[in-house]
CSV table of C-alpha atoms in Angstrom, one decimal:
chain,number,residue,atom,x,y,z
A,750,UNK,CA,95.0,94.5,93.4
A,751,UNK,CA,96.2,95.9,96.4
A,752,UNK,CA,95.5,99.3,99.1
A,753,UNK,CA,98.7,100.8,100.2
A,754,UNK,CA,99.8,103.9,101.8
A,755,UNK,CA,103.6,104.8,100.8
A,756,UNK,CA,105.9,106.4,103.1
A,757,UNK,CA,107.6,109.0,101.9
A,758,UNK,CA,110.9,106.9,101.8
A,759,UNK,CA,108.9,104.5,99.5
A,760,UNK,CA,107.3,106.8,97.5
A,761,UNK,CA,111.2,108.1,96.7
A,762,UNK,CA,112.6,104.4,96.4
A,763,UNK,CA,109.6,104.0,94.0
A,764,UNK,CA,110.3,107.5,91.9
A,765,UNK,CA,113.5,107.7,92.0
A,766,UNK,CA,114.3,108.3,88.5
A,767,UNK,CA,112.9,111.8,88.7
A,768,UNK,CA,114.9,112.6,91.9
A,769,UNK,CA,116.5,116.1,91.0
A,770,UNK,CA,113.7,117.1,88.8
A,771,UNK,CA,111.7,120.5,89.8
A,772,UNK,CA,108.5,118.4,90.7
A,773,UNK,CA,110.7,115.7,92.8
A,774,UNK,CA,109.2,117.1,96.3
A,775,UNK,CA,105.5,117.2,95.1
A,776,UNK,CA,105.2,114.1,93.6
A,777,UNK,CA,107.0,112.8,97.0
A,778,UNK,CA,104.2,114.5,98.9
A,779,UNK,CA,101.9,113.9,97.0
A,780,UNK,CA,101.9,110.1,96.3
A,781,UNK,CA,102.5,109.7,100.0
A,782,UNK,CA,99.4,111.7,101.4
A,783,UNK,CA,97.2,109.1,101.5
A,784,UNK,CA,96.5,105.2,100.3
A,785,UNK,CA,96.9,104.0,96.5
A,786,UNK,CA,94.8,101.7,94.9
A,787,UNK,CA,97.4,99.4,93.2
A,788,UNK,CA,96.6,97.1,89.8
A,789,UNK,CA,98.6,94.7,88.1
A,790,UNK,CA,96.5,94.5,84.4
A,791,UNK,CA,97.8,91.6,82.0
A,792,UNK,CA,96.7,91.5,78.6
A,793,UNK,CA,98.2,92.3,75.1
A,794,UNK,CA,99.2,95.5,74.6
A,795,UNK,CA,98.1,96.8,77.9
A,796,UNK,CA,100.2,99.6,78.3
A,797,UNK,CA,99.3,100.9,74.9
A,798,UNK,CA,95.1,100.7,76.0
A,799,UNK,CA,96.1,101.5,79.6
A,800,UNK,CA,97.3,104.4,78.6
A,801,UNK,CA,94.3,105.0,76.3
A,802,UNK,CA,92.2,104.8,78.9
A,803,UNK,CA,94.2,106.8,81.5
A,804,UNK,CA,94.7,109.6,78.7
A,805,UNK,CA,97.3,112.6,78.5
A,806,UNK,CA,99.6,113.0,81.9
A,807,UNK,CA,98.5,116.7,81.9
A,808,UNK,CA,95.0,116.5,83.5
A,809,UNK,CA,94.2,120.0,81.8
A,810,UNK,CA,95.2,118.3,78.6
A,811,UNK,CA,92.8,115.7,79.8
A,812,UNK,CA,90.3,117.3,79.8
A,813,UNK,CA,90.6,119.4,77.1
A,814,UNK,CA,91.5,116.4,74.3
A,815,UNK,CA,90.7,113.2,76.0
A,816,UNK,CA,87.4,114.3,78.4
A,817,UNK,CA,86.1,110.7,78.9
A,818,UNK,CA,89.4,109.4,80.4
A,819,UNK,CA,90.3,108.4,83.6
A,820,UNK,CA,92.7,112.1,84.3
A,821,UNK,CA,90.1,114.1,82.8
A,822,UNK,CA,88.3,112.8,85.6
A,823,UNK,CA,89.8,112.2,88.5
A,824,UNK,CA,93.1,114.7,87.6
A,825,UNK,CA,93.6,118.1,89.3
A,826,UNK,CA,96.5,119.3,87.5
A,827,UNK,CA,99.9,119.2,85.7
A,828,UNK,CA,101.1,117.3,88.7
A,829,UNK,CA,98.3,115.3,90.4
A,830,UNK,CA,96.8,114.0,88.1
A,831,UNK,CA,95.0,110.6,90.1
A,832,UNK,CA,96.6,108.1,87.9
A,833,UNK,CA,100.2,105.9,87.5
A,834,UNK,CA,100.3,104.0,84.4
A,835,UNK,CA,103.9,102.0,83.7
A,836,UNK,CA,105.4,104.0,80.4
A,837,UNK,CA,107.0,100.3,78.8
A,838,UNK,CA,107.3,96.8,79.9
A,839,UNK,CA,110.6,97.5,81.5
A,840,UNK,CA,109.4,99.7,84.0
A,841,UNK,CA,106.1,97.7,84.3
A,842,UNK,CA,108.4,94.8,85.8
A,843,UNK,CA,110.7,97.1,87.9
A,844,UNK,CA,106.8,98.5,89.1
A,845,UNK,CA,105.2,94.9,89.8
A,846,UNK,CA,108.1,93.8,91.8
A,847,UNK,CA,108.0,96.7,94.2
A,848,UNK,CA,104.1,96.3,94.9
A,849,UNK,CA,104.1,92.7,94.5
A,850,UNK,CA,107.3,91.3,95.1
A,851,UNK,CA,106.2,87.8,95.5
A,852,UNK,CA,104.5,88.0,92.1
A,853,UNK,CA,106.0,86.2,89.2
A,854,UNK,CA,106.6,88.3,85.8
A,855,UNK,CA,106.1,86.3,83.0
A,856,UNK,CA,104.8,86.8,79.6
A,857,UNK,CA,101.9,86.4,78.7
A,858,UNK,CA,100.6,83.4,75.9
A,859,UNK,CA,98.9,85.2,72.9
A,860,UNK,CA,97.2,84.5,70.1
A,861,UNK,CA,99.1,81.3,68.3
A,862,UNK,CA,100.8,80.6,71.6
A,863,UNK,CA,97.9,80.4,73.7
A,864,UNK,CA,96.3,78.6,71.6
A,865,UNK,CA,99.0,75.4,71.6
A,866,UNK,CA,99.0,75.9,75.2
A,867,UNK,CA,95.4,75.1,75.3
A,868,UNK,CA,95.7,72.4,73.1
A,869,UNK,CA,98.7,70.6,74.3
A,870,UNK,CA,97.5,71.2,78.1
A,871,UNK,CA,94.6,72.2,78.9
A,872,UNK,CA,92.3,70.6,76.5
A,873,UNK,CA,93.5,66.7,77.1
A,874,UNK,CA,92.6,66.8,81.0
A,875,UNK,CA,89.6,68.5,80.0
A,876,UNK,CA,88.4,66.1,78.2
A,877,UNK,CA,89.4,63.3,80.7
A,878,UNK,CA,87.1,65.2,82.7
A,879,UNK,CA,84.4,65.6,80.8
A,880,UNK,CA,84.1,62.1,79.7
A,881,UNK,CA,84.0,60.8,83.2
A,882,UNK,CA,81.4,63.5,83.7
A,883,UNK,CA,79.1,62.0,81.3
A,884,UNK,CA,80.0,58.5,82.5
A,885,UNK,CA,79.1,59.6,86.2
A,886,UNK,CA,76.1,61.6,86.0
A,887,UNK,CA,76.7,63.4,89.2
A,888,UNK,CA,73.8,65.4,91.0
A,889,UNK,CA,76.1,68.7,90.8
A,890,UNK,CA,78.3,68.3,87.5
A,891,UNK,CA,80.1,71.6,88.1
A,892,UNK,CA,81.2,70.9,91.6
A,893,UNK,CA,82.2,67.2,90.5
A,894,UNK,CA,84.3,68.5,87.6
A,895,UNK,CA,86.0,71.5,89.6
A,896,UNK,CA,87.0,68.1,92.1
A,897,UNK,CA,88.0,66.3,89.8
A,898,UNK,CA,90.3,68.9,88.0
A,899,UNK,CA,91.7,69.4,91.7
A,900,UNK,CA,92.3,65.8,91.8
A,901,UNK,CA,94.0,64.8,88.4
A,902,UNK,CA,95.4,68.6,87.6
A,903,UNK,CA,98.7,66.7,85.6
A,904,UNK,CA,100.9,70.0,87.3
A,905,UNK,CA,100.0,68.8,90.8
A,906,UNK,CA,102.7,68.2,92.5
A,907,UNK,CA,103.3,64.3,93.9
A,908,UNK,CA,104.9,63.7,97.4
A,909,UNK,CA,107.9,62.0,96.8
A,910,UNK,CA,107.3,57.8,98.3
A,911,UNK,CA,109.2,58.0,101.5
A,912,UNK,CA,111.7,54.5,101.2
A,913,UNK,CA,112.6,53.1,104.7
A,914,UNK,CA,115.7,50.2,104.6
């Protein structure tokens, strides 16, 4: 999540696919008045519920088909209408990168995938940890695990042994 305020420049770099259109100028305008609450939502399918949520691009459609949504809402019309949602995953990743440019884009594991991920790394160290847990008995067990995952995490990286001659 992040609070920005676009330029106008940035708001044109960000839209520029519609540059030429009839409703170029006030989406410029618009989008650049003031700060933007800016979301990055992983999940399956989450441009397919995010757009449930948000509803019709039309706030008057909004309202009129889809009253509980987030543009019946907060929309004023055809043009501001108070919410961005990416259209497919493709410009989802164009979209991340130019609000979070340090972020990384990568799929998310689902179902079957997650799943082995778990298995095959998460669930082993777990249950390193939790043993040892058991075998300490500390005073704050939660604490003393979330240390000890720190401490053993098997993707930690490892300072390479300096060799003198």
């Amino acid at each position: 999540k992040r609070r920005v305020h676009l330029t106008p420049e940035q708001a044109s770099e960000f839209y520029a696919e519609h540059y030429g259109k009839i409703f170029y100028a006030t989406l410029i305008a618009y989008i650049s008045s003031g700060p933007i609450e800016v979301l990055v939502i992983a999940r399956e399918n989450a441009i397919s519920i995010l757009h449930e949520l948000i509803g019709p691009q039309n706030s008057f459609k909004a309202k009129a088909t889809a009253p509980a949504s987030l543009r019946a809402i907060y929309g004023t019309d055809d043009q501001q209408n108070g919410i961005h949602g990416s259209d497919s995953f493709t410009s989802a990743e164009r979209e991340i990168r130019f609000f979070f440019p340090d972020m990384i884009v990568a799929p998310i594991p689902v179902r079957l995938a997650a799943k082995d991920y778990l298995v095959r790394n998460v669930n082993p160290t777990l249950l390193k940890g939790l043993t040892e847990l058991c075998k300490q008995k500390p005073k704050d067990p939660v604490l003393w695990l979330a240390d000890w995952l720190l401490e053993n995490n098997p993707n930690k990286p490892h300072p390479i042994d300096m060799v003198t001659s």
